[in-house]
mmCIF file of C-alpha atoms in Angstrom:
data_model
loop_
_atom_site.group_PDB
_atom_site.id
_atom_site.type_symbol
_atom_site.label_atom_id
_atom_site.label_comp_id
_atom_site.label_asym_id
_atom_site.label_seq_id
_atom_site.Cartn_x
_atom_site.Cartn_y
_atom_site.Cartn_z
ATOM 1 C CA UNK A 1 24.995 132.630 -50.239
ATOM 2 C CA UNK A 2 22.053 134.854 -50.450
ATOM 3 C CA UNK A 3 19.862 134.448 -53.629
ATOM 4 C CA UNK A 4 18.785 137.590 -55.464
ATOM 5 C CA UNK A 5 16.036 137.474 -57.166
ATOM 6 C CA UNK A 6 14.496 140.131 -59.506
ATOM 7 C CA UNK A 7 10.780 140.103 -60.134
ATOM 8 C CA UNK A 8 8.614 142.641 -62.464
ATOM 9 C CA UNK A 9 5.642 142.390 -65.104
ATOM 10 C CA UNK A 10 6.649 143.832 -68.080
ATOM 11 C CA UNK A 11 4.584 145.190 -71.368
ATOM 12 C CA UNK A 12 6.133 144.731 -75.373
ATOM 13 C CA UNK A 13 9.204 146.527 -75.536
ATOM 14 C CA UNK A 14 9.844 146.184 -72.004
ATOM 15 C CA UNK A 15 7.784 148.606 -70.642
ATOM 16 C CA UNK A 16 7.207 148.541 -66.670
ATOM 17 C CA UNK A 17 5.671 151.533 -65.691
ATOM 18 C CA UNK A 18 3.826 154.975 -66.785
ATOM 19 C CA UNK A 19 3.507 157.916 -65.382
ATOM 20 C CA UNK A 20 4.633 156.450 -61.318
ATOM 21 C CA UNK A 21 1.742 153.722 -62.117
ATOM 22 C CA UNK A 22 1.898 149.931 -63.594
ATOM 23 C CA UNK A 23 -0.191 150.558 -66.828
ATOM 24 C CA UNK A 24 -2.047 147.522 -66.678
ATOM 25 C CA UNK A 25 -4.658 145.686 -64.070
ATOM 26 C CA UNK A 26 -3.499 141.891 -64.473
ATOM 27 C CA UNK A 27 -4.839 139.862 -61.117
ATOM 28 C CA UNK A 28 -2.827 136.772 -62.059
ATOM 29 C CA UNK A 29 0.052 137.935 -61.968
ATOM 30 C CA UNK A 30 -0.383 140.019 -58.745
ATOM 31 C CA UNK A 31 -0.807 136.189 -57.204
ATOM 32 C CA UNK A 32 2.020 135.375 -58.984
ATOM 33 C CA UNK A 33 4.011 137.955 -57.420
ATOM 34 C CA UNK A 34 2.735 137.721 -53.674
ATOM 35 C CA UNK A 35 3.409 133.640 -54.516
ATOM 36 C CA UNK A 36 7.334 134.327 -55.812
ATOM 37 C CA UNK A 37 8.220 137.107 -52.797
ATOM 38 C CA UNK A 38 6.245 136.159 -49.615
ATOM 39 C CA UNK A 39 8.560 135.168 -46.935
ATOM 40 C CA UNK A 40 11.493 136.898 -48.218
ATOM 41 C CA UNK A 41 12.139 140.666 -48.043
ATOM 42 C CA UNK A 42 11.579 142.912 -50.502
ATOM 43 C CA UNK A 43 13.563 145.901 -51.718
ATOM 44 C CA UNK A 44 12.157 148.592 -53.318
ATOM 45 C CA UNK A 45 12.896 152.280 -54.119
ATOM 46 C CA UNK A 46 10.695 155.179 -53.128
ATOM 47 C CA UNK A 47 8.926 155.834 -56.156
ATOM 48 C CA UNK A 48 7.578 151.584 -56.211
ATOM 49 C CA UNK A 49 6.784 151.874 -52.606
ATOM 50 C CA UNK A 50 4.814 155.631 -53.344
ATOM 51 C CA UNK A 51 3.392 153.570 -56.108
ATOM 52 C CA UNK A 52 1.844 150.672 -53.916
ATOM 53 C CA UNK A 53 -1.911 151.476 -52.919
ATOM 54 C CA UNK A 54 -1.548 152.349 -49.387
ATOM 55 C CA UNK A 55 -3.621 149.924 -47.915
ATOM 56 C CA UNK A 56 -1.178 147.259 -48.885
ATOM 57 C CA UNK A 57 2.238 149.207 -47.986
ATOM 58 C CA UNK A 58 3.946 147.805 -46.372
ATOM 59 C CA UNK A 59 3.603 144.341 -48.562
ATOM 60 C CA UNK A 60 2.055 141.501 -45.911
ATOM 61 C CA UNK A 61 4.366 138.516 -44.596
ATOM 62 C CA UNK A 62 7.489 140.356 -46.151
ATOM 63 C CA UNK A 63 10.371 142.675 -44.799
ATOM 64 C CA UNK A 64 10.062 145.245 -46.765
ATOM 65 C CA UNK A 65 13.309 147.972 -47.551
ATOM 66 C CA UNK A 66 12.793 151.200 -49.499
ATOM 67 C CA UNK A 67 15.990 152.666 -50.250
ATOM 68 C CA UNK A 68 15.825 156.069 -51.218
ATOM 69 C CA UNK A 69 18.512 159.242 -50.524
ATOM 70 C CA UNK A 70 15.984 161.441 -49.209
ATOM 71 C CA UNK A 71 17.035 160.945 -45.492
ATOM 72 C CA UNK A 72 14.349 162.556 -43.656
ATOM 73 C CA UNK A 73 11.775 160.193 -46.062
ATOM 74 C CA UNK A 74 9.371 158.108 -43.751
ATOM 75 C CA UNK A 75 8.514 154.640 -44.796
ATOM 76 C CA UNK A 76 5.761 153.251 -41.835
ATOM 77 C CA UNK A 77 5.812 149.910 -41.527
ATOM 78 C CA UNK A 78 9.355 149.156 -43.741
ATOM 79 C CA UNK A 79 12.897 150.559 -43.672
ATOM 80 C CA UNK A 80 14.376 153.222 -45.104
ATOM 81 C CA UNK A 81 18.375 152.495 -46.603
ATOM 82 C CA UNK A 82 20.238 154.955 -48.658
ATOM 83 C CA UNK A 83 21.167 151.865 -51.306
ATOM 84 C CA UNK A 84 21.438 148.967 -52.772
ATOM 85 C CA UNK A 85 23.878 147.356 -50.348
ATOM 86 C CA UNK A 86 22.748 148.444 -47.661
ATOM 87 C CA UNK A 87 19.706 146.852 -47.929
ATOM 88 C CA UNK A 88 21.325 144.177 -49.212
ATOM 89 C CA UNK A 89 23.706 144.027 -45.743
ATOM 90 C CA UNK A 90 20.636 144.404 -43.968
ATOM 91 C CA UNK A 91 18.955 141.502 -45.456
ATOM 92 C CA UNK A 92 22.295 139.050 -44.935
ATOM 93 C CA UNK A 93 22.167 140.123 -41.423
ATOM 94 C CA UNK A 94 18.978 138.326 -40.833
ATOM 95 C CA UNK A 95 20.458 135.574 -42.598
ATOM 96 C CA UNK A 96 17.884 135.685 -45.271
ATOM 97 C CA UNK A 97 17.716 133.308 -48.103
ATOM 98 C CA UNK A 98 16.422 135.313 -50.820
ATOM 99 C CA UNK A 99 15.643 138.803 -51.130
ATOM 100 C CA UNK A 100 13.483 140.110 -54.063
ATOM 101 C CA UNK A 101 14.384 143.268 -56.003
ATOM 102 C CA UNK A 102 10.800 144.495 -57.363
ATOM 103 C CA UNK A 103 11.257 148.060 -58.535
ATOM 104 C CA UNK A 104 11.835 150.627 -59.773
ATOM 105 C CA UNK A 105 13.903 150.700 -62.987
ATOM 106 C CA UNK A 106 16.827 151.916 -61.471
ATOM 107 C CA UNK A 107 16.884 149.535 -58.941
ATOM 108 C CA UNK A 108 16.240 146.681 -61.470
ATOM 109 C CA UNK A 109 19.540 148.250 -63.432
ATOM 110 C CA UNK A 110 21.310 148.414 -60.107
ATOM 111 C CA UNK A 111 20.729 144.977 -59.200
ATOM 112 C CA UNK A 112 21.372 142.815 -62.400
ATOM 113 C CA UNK A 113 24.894 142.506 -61.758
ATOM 114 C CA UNK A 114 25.065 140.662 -58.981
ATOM 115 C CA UNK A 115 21.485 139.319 -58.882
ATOM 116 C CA UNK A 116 21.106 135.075 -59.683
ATOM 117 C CA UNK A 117 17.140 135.140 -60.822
ATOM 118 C CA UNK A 118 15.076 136.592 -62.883
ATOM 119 C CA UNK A 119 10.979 136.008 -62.581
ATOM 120 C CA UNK A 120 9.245 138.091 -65.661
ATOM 121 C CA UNK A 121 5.924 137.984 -66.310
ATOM 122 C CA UNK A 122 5.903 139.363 -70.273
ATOM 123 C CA UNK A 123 2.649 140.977 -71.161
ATOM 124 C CA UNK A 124 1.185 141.420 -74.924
ATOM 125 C CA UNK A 125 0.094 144.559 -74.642
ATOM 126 C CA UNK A 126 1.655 148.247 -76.212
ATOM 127 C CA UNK A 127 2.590 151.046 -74.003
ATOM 128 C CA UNK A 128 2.951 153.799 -76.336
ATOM 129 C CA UNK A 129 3.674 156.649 -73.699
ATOM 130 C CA UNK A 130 5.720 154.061 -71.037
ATOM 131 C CA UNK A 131 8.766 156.152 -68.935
ATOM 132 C CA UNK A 132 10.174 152.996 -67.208
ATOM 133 C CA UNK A 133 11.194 150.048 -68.638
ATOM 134 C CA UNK A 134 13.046 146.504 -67.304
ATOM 135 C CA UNK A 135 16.901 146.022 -67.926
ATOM 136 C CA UNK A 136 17.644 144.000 -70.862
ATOM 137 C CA UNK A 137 17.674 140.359 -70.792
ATOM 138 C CA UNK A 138 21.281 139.731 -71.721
ATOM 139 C CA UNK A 139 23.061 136.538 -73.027
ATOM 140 C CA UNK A 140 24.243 135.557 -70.056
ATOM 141 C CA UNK A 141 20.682 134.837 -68.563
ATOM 142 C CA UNK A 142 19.404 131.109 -69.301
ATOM 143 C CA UNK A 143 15.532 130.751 -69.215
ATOM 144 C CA UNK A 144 14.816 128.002 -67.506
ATOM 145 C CA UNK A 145 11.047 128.064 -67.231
ATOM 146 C CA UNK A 146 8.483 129.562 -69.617
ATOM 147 C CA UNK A 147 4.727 128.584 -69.227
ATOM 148 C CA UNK A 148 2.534 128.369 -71.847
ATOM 149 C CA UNK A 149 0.746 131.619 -72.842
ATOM 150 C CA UNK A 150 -2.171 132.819 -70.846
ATOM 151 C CA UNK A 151 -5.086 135.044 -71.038
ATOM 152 C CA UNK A 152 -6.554 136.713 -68.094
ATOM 153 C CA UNK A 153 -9.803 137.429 -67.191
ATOM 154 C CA UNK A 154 -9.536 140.783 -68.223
ATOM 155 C CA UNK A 155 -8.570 139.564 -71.680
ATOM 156 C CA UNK A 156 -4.410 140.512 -71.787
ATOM 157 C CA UNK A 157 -2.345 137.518 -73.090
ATOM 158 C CA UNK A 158 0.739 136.409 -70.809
ATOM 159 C CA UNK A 159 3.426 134.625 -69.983
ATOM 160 C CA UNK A 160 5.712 133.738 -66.757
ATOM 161 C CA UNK A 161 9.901 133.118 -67.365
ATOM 162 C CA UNK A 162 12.119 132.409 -64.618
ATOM 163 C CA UNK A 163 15.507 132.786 -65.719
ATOM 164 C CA UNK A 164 18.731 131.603 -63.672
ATOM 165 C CA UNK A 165 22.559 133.172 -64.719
ATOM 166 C CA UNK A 166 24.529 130.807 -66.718
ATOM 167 C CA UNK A 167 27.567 129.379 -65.149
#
């Protein structure tokens, strides 16, 4: 069975994003996140993949899937699906063994039901004006890995969870 795994940064109350944009610079966890997805595909929607500066779109050593409605949308260098499962039929196709949901919201929403990982990166840091934010963590979610709290060389405090669904 294919592993789903979800993967975002997120601010104090579960803030993700701002104005199309990640409101913070954190290099650490941009390793992080190349470290947790490369290999696998990616799935994205159109507004994370408009989001990505364009000289890395698509994301190197990763399939990467925008799924979007707009039908006449170009993505170079990825694939364009209409949804969810199709890029998630896409994926099992080419047998993959885990595919990483990294944005947007919606997808993020979209995908919690059925995905079996979580990787968060929680960041201390207020985003009063935020306009996309992660799903909640529910009960059913165990963490399974926390590391101990971090500070970046740009001075925000962090941690990384990895969370697996309870059985």
């Amino acid at each position: 069975m294919t592993e789903i795994k979800l993967v975002w940064a997120e601010a104090n109350q579960g803030a993700i994003g701002r104005a199309g944009e990640m409101p913070w610079h954190l290099p650490e966890d941009l390793a992080h996140f190349k470290a947790e997805t490369l290999g696998s595909p990616v799935v994205m929607g159109r507004r994370t993949w408009e989001s990505l500066p364009e000289r890395f779109r698509p994301l190197p050593g990763r399939d990467n899937l925008v799924v979007t409605g707009e039908t006449s949308y170009v993505v170079a260098g990825a694939a364009r699906v209409s949804t969810l499962g199709d890029a998630l039929a896409r994926c099992a196709e080419q047998a993959a063994p885990t595919v990483c949901i990294i944005g947007g919201g919606q997808l993020y929403r979209a995908a919690m039901p059925i995905a079996t990982e979580l990787v968060v990166t929680r960041i201390a840091l207020e985003v009063a004006d935020a306009d996309t934010y992660a799903p909640d963590i529910r009960p059913e979610w165990q963490l399974i890995e926390r590391s101990n709290e971090l500070v970046s060389a740009s001075g925000l405090h962090y941690r990384f969870e990895r969370y697996r669904r309870a059985k």
